[in-house]
Tab-separated table of N, CA, C and O and ligand atoms in Angstrom:
chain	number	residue	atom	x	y	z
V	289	UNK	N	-58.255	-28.101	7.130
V	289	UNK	CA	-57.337	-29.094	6.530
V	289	UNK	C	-56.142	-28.359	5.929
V	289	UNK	O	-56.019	-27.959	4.771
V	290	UNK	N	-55.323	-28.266	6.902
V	290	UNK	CA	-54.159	-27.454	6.547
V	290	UNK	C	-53.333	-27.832	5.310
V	290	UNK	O	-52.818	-27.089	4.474
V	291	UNK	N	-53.336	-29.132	5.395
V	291	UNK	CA	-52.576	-29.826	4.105
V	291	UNK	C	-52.982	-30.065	3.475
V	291	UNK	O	-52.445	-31.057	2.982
V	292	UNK	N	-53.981	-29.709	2.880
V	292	UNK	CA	-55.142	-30.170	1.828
V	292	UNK	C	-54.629	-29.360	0.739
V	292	UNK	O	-54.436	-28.151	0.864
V	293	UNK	N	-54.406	-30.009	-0.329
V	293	UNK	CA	-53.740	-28.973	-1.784
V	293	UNK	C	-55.127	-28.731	-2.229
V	293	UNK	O	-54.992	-27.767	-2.983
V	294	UNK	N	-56.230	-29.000	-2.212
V	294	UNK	CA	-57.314	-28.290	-2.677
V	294	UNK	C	-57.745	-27.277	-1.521
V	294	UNK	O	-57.704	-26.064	-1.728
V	295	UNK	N	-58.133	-27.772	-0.379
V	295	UNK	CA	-57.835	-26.799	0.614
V	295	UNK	C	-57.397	-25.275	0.181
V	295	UNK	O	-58.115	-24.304	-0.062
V	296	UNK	N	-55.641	-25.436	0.166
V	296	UNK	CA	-54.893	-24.533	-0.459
V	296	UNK	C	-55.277	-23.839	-1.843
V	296	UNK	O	-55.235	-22.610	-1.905
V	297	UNK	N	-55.652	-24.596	-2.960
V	297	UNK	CA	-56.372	-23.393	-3.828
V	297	UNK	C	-57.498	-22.832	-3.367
V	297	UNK	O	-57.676	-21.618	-3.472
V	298	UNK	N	-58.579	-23.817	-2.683
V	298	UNK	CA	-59.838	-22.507	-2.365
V	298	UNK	C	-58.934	-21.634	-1.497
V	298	UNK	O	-59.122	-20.559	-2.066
V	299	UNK	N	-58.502	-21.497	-0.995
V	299	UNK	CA	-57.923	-20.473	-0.089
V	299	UNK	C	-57.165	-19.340	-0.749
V	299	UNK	O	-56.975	-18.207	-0.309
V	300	UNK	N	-56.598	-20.113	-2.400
V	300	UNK	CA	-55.867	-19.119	-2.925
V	300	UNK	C	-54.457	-19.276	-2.655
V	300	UNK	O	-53.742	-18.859	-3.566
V	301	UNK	N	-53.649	-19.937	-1.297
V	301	UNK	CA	-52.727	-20.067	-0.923
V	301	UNK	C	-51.709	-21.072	-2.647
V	301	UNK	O	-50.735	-20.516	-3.155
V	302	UNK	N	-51.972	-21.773	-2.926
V	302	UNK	CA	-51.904	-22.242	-4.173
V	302	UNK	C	-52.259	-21.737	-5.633
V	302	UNK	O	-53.451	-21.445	-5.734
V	303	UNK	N	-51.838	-21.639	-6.287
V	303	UNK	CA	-52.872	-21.102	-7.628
V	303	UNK	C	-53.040	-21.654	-8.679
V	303	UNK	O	-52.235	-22.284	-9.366
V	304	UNK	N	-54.235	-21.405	-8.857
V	304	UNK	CA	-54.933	-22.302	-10.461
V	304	UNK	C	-55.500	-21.381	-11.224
V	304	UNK	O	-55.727	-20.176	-11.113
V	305	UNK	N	-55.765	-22.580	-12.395
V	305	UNK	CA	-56.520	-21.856	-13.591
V	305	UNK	C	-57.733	-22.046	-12.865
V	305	UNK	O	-58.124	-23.159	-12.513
V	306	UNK	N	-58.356	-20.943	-12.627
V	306	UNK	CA	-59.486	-20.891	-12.143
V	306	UNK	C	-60.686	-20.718	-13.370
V	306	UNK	O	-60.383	-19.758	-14.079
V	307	UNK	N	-61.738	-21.262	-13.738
V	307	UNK	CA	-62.792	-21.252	-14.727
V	307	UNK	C	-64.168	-20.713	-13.755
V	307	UNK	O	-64.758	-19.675	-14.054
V	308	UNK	N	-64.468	-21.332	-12.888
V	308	UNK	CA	-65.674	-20.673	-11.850
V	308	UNK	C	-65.465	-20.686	-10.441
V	308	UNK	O	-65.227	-21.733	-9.839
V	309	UNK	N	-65.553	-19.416	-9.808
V	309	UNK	CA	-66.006	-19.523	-8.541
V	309	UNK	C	-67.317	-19.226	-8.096
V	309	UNK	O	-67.947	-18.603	-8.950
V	310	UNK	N	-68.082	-19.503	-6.834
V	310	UNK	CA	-69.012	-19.187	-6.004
V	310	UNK	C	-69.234	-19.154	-4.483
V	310	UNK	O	-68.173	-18.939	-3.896
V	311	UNK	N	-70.188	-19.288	-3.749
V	311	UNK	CA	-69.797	-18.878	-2.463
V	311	UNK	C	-69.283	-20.920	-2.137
V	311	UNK	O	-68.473	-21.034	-1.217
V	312	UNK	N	-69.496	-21.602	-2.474
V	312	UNK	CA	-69.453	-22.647	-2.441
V	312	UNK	C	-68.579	-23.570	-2.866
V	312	UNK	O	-67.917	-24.418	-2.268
V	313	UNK	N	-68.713	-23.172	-4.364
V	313	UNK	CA	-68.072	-23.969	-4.985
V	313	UNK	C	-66.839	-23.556	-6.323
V	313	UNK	O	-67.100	-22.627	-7.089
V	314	UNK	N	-65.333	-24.473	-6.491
V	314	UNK	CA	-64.787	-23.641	-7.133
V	314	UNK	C	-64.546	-24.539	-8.467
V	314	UNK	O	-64.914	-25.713	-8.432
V	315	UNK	N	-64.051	-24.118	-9.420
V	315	UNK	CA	-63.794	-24.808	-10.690
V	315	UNK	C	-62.411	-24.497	-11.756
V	315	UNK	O	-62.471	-23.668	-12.663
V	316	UNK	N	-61.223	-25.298	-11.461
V	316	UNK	CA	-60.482	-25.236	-12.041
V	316	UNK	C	-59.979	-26.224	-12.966
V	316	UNK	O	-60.466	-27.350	-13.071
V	317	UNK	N	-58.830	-25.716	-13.753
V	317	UNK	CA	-58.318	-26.274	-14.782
V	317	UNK	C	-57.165	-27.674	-14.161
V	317	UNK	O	-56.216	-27.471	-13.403
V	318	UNK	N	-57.559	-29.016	-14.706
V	318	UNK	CA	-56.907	-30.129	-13.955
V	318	UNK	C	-54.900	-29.619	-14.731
V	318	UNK	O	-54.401	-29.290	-15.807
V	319	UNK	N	-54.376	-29.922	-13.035
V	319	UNK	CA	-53.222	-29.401	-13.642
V	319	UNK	C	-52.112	-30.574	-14.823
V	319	UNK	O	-50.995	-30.310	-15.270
V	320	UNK	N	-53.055	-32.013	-15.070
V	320	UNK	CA	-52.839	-32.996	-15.766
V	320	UNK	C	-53.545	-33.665	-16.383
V	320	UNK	O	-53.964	-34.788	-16.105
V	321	UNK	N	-53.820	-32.770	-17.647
V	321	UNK	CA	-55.437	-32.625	-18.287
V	321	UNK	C	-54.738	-34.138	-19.256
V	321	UNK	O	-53.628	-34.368	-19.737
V	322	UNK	N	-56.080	-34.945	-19.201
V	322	UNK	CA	-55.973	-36.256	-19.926
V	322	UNK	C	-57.042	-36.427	-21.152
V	322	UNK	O	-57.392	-37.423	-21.784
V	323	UNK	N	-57.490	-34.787	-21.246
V	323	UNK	CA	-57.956	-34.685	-22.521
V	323	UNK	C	-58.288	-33.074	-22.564
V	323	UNK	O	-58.369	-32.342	-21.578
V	324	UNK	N	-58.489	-32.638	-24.150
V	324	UNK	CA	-58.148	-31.050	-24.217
V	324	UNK	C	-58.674	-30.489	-23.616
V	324	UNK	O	-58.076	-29.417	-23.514
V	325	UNK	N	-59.862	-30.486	-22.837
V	325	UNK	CA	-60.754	-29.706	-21.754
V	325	UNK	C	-60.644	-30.515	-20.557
V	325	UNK	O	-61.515	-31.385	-20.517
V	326	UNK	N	-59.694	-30.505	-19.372
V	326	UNK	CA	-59.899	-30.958	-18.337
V	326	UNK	C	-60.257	-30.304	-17.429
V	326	UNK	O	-59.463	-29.406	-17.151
V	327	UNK	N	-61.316	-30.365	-16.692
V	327	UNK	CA	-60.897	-29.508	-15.673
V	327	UNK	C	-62.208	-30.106	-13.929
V	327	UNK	O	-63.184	-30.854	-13.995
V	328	UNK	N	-61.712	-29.485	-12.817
V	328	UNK	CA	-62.148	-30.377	-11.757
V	328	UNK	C	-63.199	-28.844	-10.810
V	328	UNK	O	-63.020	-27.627	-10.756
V	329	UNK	N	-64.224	-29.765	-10.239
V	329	UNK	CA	-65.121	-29.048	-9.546
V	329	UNK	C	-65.038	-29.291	-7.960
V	329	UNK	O	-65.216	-30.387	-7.428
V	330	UNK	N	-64.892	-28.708	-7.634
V	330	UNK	CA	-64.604	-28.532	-6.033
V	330	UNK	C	-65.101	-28.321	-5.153
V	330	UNK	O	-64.366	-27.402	-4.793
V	331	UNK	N	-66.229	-28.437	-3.958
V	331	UNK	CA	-66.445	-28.000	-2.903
V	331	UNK	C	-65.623	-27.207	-2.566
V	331	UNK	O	-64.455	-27.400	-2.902
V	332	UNK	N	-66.082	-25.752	-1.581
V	332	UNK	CA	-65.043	-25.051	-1.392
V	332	UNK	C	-64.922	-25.429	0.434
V	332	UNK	O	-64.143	-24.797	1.147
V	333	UNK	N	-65.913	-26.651	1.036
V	333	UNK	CA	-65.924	-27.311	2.184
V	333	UNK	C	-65.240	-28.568	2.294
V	333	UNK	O	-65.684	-29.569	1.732
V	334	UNK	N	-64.099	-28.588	3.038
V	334	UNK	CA	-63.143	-29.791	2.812
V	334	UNK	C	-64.103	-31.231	3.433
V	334	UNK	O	-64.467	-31.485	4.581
V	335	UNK	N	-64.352	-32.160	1.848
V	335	UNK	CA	-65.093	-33.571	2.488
V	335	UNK	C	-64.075	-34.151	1.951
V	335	UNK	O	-63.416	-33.497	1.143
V	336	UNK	N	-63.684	-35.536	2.264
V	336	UNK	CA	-62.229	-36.400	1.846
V	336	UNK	C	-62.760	-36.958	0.634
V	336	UNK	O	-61.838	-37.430	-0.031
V	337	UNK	N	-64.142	-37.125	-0.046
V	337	UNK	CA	-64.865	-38.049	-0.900
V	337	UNK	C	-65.656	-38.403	-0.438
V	337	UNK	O	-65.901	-38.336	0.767
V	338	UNK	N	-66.626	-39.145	-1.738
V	338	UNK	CA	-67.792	-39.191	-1.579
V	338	UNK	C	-68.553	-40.495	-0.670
V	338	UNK	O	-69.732	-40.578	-0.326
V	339	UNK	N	-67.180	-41.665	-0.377
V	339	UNK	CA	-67.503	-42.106	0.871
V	339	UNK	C	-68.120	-41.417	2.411
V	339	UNK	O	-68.672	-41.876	3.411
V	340	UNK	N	-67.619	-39.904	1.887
V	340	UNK	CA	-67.506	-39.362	3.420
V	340	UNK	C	-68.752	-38.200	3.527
V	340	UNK	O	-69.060	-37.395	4.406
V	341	UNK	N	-69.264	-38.499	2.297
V	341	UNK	CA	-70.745	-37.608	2.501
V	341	UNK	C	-71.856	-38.313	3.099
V	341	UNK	O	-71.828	-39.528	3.297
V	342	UNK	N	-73.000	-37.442	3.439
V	342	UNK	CA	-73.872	-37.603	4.260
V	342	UNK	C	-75.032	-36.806	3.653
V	342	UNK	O	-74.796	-35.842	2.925
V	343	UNK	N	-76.462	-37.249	3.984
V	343	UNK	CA	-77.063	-36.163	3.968
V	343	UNK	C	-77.081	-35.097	4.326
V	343	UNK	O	-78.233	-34.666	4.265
V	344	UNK	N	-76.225	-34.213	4.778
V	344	UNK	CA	-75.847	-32.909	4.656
V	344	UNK	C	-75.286	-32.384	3.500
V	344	UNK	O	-75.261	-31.172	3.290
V	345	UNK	N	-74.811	-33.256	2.697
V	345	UNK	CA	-73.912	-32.936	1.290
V	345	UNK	C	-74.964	-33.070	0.424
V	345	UNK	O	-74.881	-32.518	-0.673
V	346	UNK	N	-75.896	-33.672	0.701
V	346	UNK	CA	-76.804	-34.220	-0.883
V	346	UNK	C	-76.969	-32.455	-1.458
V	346	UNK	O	-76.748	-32.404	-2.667
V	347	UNK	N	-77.252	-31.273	-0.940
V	347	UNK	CA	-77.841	-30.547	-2.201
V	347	UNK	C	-75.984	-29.958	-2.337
V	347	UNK	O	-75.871	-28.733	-2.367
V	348	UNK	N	-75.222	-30.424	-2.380
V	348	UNK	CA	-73.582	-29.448	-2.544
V	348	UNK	C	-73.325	-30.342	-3.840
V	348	UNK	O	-72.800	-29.841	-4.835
V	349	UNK	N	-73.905	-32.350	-3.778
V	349	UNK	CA	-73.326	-32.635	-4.695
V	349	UNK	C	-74.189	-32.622	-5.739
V	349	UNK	O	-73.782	-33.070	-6.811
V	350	UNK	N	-75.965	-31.951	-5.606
V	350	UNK	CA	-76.177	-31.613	-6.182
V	350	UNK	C	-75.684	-30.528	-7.210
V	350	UNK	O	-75.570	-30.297	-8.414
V	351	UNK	N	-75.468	-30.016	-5.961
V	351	UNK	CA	-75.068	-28.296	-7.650
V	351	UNK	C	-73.779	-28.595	-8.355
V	351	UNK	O	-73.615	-28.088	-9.466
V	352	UNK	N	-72.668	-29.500	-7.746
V	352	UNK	CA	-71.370	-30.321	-8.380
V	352	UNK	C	-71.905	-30.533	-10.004
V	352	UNK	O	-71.490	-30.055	-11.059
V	353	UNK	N	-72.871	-31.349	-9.734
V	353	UNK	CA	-73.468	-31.813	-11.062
V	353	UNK	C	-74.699	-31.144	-11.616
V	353	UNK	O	-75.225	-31.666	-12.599
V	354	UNK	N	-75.022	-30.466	-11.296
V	354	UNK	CA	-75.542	-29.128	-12.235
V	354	UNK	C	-74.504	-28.066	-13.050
V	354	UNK	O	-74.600	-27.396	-14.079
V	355	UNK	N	-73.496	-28.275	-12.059
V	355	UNK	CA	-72.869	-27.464	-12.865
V	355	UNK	C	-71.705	-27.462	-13.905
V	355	UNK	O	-71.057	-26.591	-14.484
V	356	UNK	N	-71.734	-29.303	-13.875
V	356	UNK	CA	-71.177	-29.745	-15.002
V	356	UNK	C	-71.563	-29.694	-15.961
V	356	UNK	O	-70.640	-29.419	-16.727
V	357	UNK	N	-72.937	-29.857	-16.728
V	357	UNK	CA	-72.904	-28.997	-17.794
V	357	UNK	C	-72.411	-27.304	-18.399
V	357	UNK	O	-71.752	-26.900	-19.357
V	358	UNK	N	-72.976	-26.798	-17.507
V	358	UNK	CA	-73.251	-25.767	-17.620
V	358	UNK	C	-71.795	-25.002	-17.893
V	358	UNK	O	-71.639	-24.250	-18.856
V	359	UNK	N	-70.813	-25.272	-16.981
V	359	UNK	CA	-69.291	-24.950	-16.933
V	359	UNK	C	-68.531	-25.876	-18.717
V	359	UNK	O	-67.819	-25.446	-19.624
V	360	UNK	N	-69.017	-26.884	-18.518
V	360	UNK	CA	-68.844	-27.657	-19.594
V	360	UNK	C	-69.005	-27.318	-21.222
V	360	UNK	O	-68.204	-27.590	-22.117
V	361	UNK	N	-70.312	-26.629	-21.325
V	361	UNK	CA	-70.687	-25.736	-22.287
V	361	UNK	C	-70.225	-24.427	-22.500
V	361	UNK	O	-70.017	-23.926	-23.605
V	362	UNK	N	-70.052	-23.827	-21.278
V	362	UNK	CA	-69.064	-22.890	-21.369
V	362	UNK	C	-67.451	-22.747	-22.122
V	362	UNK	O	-66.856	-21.794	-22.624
V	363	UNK	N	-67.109	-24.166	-21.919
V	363	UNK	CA	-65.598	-24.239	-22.436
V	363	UNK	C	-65.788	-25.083	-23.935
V	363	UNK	O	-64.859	-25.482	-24.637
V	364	UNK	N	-66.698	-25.177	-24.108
V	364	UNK	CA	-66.771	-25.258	-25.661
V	364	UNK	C	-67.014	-27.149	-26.115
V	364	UNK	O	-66.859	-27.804	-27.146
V	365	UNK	N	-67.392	-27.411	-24.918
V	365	UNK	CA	-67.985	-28.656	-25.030
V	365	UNK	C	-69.519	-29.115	-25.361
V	365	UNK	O	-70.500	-28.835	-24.671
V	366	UNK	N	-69.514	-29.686	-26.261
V	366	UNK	CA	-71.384	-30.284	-26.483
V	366	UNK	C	-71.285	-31.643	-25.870
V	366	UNK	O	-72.451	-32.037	-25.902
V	367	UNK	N	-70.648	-32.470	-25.395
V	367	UNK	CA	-70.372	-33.941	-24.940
V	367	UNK	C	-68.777	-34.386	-23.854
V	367	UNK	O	-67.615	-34.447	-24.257
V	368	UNK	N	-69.155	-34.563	-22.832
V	368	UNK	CA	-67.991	-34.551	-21.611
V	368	UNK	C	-68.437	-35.729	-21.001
V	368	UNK	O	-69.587	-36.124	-21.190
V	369	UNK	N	-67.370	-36.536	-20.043
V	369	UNK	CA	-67.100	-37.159	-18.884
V	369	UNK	C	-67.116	-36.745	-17.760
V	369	UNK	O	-66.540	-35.697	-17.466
V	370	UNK	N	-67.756	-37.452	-16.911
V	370	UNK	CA	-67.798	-37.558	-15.322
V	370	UNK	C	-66.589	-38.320	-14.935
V	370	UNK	O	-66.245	-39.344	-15.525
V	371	UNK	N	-65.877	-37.744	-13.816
V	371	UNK	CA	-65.332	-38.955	-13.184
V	371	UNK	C	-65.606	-38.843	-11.900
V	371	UNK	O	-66.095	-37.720	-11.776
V	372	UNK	N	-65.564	-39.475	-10.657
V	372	UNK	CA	-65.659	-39.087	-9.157
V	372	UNK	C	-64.879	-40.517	-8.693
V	372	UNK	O	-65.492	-41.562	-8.472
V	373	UNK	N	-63.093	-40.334	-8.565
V	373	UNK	CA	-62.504	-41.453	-8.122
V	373	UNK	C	-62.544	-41.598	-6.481
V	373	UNK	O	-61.921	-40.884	-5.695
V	374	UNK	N	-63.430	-42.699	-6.146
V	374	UNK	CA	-62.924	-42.459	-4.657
V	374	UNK	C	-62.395	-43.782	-4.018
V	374	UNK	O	-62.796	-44.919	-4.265
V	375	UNK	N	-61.356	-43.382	-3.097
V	375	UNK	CA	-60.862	-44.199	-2.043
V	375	UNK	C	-59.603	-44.389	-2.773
V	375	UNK	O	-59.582	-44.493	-4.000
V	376	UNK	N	-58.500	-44.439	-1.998
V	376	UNK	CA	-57.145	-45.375	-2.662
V	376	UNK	C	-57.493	-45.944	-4.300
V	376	UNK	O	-57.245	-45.376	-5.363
V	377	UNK	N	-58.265	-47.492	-4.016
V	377	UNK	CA	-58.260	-48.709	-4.870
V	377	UNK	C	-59.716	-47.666	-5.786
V	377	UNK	O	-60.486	-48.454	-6.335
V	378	UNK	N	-59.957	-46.803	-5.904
V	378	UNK	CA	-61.049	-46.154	-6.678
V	378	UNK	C	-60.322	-44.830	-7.267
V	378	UNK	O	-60.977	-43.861	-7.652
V	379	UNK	N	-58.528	-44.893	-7.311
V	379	UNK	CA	-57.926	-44.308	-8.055
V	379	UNK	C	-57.888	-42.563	-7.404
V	379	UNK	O	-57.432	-41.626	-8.060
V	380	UNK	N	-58.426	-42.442	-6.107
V	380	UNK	CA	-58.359	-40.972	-5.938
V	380	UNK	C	-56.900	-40.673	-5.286
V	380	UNK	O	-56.383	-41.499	-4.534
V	381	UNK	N	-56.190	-39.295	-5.656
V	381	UNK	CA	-55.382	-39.613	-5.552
V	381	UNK	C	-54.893	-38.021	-4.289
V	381	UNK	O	-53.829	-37.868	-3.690
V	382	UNK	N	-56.344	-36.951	-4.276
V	382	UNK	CA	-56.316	-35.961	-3.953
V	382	UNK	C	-57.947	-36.502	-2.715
V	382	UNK	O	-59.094	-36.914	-2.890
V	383	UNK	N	-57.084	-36.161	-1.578
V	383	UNK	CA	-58.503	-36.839	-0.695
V	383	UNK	C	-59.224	-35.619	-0.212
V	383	UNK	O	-59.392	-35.420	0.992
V	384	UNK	N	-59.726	-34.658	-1.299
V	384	UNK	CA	-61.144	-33.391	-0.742
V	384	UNK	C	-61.854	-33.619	-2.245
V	384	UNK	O	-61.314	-33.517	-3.346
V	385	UNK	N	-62.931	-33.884	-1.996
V	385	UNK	CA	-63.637	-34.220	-3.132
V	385	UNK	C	-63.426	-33.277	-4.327
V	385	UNK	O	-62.946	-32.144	-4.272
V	386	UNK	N	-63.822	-33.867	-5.311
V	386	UNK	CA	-63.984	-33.337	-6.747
V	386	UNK	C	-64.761	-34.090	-7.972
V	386	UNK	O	-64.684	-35.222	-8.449
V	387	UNK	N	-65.146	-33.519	-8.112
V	387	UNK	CA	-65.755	-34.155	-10.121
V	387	UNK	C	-64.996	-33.601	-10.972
V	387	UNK	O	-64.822	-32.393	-11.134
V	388	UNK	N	-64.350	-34.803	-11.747
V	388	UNK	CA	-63.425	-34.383	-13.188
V	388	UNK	C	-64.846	-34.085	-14.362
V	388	UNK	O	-65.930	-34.649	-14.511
V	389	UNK	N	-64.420	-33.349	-14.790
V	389	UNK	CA	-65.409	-33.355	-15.817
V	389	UNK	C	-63.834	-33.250	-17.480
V	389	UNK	O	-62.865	-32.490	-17.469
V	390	UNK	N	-64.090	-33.991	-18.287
V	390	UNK	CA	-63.247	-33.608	-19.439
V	390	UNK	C	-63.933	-34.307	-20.784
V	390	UNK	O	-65.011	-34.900	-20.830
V	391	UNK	N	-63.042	-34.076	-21.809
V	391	UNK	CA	-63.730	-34.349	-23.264
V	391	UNK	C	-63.084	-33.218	-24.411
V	391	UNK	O	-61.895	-32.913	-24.324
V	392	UNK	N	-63.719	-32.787	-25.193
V	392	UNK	CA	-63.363	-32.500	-26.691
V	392	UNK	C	-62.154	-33.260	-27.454
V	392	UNK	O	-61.591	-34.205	-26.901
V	393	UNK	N	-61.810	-32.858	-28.619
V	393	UNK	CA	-61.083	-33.984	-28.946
V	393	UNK	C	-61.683	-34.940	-29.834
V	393	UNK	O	-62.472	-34.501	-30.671
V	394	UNK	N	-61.410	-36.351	-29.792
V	394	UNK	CA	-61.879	-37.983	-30.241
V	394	UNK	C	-63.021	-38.025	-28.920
V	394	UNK	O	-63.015	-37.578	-27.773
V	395	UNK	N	-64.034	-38.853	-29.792
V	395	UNK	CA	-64.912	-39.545	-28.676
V	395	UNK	C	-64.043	-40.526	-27.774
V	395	UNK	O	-62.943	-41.055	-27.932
V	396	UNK	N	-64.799	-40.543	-26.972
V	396	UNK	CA	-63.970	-40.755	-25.588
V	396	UNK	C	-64.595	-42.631	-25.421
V	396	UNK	O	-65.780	-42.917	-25.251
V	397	UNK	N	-63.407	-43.706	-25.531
V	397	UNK	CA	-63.718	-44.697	-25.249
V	397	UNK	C	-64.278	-45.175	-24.828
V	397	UNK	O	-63.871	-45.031	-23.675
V	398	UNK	N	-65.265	-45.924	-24.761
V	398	UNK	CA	-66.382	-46.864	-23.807
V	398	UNK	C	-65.852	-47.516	-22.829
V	398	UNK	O	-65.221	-48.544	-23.075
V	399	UNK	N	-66.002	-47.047	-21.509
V	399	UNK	CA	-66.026	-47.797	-19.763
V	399	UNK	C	-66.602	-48.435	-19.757
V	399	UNK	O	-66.799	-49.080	-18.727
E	1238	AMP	P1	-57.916	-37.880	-8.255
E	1238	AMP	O1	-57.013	-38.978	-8.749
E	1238	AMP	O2	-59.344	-38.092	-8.665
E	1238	AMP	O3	-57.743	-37.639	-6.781
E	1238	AMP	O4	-57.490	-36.606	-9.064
E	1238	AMP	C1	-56.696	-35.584	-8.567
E	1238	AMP	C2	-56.456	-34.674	-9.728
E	1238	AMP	O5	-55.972	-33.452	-9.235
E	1238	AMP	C3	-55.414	-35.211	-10.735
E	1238	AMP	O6	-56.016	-35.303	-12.019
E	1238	AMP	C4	-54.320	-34.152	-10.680
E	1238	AMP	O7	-53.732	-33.913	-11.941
E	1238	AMP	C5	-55.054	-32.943	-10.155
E	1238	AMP	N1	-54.238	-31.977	-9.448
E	1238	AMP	C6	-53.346	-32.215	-8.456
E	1238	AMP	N2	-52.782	-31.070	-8.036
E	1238	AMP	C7	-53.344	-30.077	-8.770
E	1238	AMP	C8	-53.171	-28.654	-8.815
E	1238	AMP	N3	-52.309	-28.022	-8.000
E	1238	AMP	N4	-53.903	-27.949	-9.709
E	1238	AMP	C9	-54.765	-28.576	-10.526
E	1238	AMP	N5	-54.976	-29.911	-10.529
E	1238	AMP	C10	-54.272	-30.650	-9.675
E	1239	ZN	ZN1	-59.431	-29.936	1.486
């Protein structure tokens, strides 16, 4: 996915605040953080969203969300948000998957 701006950071061709990499998966800083710890988890395998997974993805989006805590606690969070926007009308606005994870700050309004 040549045009893929996430694409382009796993590749490096782009650059971010990078917080974790692995052979898999990468974790950077959202470049339009909507609260003081933003930051997004990445497959480093281009899927468009989570419409477009399959059981082949179930253990990738497993470790997505394993490793939202864990990255989460790392940056100095005891309590964070999930987000996973998908499709157009489901607000995504970057089509290779990701989990927002963000928080610190004010408690975070009730959805
Ligand atoms: P979504 O609306 O769920 O597709 O979210 C895409 C997110 O990617 C937005 O929060 C953007 O601020 C963020 N974003 C777009 N380009 C970059 C970039 N180059 N580096 C970091 N975050 C980005
Ligand atoms: Zn991509």
């Amino acid at each position: 996915m040549t045009d893929c701006i996430f694409c382009k950071i796993v590749s490096g061709v782009i650059p971010s605040k990078k917080l974790y990499e692995d052979n898999d998966v990468i974790a950077f800083h959202d470049i339009h953080p909507i609260a003081p710890v933003h930051f997004l988890l990445v497959p480093k395998l281009h899927v468009a969203g989570l419409s477009n997974c399959a059981l082949e993805h179930q253990a990738l989006l497993g470790r997505l969300l394993l490793l939202a805590p864990k990255l989460a606690g790392e940056q100095g969070l005891d309590g964070f948000r999930t987000m996973i926007n998908t499709g157009k009308s489901g607000g995504q606005e970057v089509f290779h998957l990701h989990v927002h994870v963000f928080g610190g700050g004010a408690v975070l309004p009730k959805v």
